[in-house]
Structure formats: C-alpha cells, structure tokens
CSV table of C-alpha atoms in Angstrom, one decimal:
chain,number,residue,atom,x,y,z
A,104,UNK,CA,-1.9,-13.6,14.4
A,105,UNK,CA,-3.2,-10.9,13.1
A,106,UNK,CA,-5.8,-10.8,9.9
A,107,UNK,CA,-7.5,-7.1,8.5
A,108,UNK,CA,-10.7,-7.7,6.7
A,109,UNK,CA,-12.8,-5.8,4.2
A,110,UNK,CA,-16.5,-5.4,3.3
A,111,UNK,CA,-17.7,-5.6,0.7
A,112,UNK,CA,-15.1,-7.0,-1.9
A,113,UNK,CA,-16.9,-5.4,-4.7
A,114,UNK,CA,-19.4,-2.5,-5.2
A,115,UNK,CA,-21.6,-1.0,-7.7
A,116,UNK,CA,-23.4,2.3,-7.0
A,117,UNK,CA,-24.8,5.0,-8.9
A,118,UNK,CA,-24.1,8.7,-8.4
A,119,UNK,CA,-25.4,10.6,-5.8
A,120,UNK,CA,-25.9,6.8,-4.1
A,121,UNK,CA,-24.6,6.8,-0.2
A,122,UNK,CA,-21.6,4.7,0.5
A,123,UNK,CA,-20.4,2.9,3.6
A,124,UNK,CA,-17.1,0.5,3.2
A,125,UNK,CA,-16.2,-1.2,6.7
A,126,UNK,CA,-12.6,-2.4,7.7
A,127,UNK,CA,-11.6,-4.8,11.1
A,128,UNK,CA,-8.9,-5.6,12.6
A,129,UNK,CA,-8.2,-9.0,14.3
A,130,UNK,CA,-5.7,-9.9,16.7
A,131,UNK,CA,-4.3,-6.5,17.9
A,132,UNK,CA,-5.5,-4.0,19.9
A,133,UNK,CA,-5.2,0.1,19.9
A,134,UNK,CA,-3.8,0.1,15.6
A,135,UNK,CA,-3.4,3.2,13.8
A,136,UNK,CA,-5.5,2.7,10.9
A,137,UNK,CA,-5.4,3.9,7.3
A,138,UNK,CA,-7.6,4.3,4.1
A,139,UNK,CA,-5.8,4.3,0.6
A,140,UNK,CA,-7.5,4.9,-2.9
A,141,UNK,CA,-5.7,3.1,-6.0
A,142,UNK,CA,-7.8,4.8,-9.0
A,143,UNK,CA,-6.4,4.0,-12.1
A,144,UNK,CA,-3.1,5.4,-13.4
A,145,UNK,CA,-3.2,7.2,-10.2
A,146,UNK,CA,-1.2,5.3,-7.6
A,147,UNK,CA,-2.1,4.6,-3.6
A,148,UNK,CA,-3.0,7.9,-2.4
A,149,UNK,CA,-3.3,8.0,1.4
A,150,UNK,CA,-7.0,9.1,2.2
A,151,UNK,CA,-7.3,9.2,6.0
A,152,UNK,CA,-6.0,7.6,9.2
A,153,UNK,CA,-6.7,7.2,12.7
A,154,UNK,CA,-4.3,6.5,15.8
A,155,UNK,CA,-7.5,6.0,18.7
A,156,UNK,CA,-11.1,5.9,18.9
A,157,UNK,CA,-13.0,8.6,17.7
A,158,UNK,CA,-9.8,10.4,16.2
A,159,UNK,CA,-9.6,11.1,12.2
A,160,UNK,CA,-7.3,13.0,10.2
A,161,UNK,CA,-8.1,13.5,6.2
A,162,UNK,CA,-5.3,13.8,4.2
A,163,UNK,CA,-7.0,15.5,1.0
A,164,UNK,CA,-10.2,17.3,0.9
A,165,UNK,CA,-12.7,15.5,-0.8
A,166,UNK,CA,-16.3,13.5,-1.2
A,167,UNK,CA,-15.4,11.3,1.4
A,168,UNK,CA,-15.1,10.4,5.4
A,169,UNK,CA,-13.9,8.1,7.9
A,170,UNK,CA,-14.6,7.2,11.0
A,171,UNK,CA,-13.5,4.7,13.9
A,172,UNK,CA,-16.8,3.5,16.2
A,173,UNK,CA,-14.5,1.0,17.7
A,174,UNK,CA,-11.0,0.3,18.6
A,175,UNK,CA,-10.8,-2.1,15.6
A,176,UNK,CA,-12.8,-1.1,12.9
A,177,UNK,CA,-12.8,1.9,10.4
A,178,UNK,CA,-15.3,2.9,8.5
A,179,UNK,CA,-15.3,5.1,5.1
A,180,UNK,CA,-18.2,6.7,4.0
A,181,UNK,CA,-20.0,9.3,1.7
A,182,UNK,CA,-23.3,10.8,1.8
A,183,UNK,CA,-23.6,11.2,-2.2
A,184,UNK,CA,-20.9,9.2,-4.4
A,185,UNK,CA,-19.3,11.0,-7.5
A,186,UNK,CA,-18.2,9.0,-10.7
A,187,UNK,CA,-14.6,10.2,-9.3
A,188,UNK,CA,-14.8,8.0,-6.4
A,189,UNK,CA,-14.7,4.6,-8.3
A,190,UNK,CA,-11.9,3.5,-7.4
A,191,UNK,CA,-9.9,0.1,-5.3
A,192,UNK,CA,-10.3,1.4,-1.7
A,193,UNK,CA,-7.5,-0.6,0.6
A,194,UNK,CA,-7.4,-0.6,4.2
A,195,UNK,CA,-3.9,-0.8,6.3
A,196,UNK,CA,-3.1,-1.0,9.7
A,197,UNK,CA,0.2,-1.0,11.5
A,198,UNK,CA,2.7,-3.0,13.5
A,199,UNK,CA,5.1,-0.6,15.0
A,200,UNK,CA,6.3,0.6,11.4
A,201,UNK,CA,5.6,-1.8,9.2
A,202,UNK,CA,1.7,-1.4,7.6
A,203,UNK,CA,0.0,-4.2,6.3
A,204,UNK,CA,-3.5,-3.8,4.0
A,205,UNK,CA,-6.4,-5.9,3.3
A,206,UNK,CA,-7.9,-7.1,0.2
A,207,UNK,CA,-9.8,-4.1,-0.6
A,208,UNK,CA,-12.9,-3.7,-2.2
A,209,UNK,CA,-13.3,-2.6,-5.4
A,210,UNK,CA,-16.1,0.4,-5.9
A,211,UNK,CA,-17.8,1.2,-9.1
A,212,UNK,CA,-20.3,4.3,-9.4
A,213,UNK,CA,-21.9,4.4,-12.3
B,161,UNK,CA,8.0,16.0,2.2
B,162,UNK,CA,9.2,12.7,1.1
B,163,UNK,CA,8.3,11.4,-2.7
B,164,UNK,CA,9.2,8.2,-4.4
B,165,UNK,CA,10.0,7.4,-8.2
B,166,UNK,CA,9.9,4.1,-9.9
B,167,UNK,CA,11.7,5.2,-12.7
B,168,UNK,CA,10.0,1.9,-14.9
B,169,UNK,CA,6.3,2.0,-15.4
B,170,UNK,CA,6.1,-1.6,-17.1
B,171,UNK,CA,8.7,-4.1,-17.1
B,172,UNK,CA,8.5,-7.4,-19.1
B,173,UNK,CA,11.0,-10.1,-19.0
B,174,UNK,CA,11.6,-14.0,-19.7
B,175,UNK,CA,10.5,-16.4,-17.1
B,176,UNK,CA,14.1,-17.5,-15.3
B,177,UNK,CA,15.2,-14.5,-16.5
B,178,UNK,CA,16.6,-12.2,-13.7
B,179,UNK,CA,14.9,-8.6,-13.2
B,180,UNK,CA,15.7,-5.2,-11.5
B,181,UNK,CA,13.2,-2.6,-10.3
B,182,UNK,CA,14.4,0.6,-9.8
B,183,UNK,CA,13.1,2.8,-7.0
B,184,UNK,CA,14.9,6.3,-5.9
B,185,UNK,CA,13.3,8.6,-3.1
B,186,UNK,CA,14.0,11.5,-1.7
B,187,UNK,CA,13.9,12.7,1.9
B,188,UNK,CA,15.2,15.5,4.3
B,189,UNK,CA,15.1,13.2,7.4
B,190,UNK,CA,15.5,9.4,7.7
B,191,UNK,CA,13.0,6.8,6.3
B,192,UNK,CA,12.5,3.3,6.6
B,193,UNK,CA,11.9,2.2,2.7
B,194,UNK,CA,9.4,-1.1,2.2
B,195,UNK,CA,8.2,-2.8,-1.1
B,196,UNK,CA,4.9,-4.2,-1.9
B,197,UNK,CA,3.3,-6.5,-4.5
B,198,UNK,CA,-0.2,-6.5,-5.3
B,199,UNK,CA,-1.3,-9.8,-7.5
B,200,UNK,CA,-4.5,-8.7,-10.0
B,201,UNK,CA,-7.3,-7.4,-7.6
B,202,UNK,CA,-5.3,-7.6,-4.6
B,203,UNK,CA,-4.4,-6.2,-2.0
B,204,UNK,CA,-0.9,-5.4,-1.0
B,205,UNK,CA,1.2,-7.8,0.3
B,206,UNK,CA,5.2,-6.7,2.2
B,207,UNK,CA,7.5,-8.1,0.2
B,208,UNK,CA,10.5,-6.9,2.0
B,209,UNK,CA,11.8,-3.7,4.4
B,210,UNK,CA,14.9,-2.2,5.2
B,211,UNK,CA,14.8,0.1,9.0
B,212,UNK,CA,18.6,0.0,9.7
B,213,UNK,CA,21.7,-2.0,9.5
B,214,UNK,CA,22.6,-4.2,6.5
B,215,UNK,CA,21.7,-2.7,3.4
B,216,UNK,CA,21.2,-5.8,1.7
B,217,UNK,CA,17.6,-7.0,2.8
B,218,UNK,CA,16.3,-10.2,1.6
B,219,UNK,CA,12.4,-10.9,1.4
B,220,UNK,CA,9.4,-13.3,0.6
B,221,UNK,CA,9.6,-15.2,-3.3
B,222,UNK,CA,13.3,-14.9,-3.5
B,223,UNK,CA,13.4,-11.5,-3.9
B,224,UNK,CA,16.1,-9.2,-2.3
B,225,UNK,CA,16.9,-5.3,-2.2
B,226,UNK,CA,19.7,-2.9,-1.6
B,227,UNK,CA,19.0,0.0,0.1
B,228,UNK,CA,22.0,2.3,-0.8
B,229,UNK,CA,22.3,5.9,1.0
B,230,UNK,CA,24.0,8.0,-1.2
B,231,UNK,CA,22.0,7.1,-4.3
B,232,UNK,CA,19.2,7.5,-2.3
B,233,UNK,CA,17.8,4.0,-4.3
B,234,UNK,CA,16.3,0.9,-2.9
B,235,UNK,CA,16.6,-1.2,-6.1
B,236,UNK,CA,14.6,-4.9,-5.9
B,237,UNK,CA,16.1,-7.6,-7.2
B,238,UNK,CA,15.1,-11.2,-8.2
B,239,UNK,CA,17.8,-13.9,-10.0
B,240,UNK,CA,15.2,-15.9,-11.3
B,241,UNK,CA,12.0,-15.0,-12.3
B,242,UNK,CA,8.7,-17.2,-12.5
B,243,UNK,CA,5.4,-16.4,-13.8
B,244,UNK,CA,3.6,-16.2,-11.0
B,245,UNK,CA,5.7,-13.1,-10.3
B,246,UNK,CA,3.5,-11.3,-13.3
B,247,UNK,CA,2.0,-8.3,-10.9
B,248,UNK,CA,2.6,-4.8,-9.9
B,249,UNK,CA,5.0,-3.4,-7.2
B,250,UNK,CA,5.6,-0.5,-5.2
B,251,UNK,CA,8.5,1.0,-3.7
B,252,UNK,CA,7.0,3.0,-0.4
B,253,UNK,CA,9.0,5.2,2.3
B,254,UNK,CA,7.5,6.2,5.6
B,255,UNK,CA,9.1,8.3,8.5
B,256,UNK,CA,7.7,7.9,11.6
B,257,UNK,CA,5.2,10.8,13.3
B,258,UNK,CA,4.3,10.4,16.6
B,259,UNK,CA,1.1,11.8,16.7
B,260,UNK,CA,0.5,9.7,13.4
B,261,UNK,CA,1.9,6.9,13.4
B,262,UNK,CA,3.9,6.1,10.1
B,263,UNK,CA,2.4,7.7,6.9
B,264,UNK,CA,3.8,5.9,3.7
B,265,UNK,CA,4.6,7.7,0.6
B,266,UNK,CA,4.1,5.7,-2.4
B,267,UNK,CA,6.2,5.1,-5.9
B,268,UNK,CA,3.6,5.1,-8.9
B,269,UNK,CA,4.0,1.0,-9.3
B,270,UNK,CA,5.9,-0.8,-11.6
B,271,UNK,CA,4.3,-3.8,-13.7
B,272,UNK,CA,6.1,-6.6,-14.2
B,273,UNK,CA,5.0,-8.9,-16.9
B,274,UNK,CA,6.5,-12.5,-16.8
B,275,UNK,CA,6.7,-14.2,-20.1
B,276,UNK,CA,7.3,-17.6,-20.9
C-alpha cells in the first residue's frame, strides 16, 4: 500500500531563517505531487506541483520553492522565511484522480 | 475556473443528532467532487468521492453524499453523529489536466462541533 510521509511535523524558525520541508512517497512510482498551505482563516491554497522529475509548476508567486530530486520525494523550500509563511504545509500525491495528503508539518516563524 | 462554497463556516450539533453540510460549486466543464476531514493537526483524510454514475455516494464513518447536477451541490450527510466526528471538512472539486494531473479547488472548511 501506499503511505506519504512528512518531515519535520513541527517547526519553529525566525525570519529571514532558511527553510527546507521534505515529502516521500512510498509504494508508487512516477506520482504527481502537490504542496498545499492551510494558514489560518485562509483555506488549502494549492502552492506547487509536479508530474516527473525535475518538473515544477508554482501556482502563486511567492517566498517559496519546490523541487523534486527524486521520483518520490518533494521538497519545499525558502532561502529567507517571512512571518507570512507560518503556516500547516500538507503534502498530496495522486492515484489516478483521487489525491491523498500527509500529516503535514506545522511551521512557525517567529 | 472552478470555485467551491461551503455555505456554513461552523456547524455545532448534538451527539446522535443527524447533520448536513452544504457544499455548492461551480464549473464550466465536468468535475469529479471529493470531501475531506482533517481531525485537529491533521492532515486530510478522503472521506468520500463521487466521479460518475449514482449520485448517492456513501463513505468512511457513516457518512454519505449526494452529488446533484442541476443544483450544482454535493451536500454530506451523516444520520447519527458521534463526538469523535468534532473536526473540520472540506468539500473539494478537481478536473482533470493532462499535463497536470488533477488540481483540486478547495471549499473554505466547515467545522463541525459535536456536543454531548
């Protein structure tokens, strides 16, 4: 079966701190990949995804990047975190057309 | 485009008490329509999904949800609720893109407060 897994669960950082968040995928092979942000009162806004290796598209311009080393993992990153980018950070992948997210991990920039 | 309401931001309601919540989308081509719980610090788990035939789709905890066309509404429905239903939920729609894969558009959540 398939399992999606997040590091870390929970994050502190100050501003102007680097960040590097890393999702895997278990059990399938060649996913499209997503990053959400849930920032409060805010709802699940889509950040970026990936269909392949190496291939990114951004949704929204912002603070923030993604990218996919390996077939199975996804990686979001900044080089300097704002207090805007706290935040629960959730990544999904999909089965046909069904997605399915891991257990986030919760970011805090103080 | 597509967009998503959830027309109830917060929803409270007795345990074994039954509860509705109400989702409406709109969409120039055809979606397939999901909904998600997320339990406090959770991530989000598939309750249930309608992608064609009956409109009546029944999912995980006893919930259930009617997907109805012309109302554009994909209502969720549970007869009997328990405490451990106290989380948040989200109605979602995603059309399929082939260089994309499916992108979901998201509802703004509904929490649903279970009271004894």
């Amino acid at each position: 079966s398939q399992t999606i897994h997040q590091w870390p669960a929970t994050l502190v950082q100050p501003v102007g701190s680097p960040l590097s968040l890393e999702c895997t995928v278990e059990g399938t092979s060649n996913p499209n990949l997503y990053w959400y942000r849930q920032a409060a009162g805010r709802g699940l806004q889509l950040l970026f995804y990936s269909v392949g290796i190496g291939q990114i598209s951004s949704e929204v311009p912002q603070n923030l990047s993604a990218s996919r080393p390996q077939d199975r993992q996804f990686i979001l990153s900044s080089k300097k975190l704002l207090l805007s980018d706290s935040g629960f950070y959730l990544c999904a992948w999909t089965r046909i057309e069904t997605q399915y997210f891991g257990p986030g991990t919760r970011l805090l920039v103080l | 485009a597509q967009s998503v309401t959830q027309l109830d931001s917060q929803v409270p309601v007795f345990e074994e008490a039954p509860v509705e919540l109400r989702c409406n989308y709109s969409s120039s081509v055809s979606v397939y329509l999901f909904w998600y719980v997320q339990y406090p610090n959770q991530g989000l788990q598939l309750l249930l999904k309608y992608l064609s035939g009956s409109t009546l789709v029944k999912g995980i905890n006893g919930f259930e949800a009617e997907f109805n066309k012309s109302q554009t509404s994909f209502h969720l429905r549970k007869p009997s609720v328990h405490i451990s239903d106290t989380a948040e939920y989200f109605c979602a729609v995603s059309v399929v893109i082939k260089a994309a894969g499916n992108k979901l558009t998201f509802g703004g959540g509904t929490r649903v407060l279970v009271k004894p």
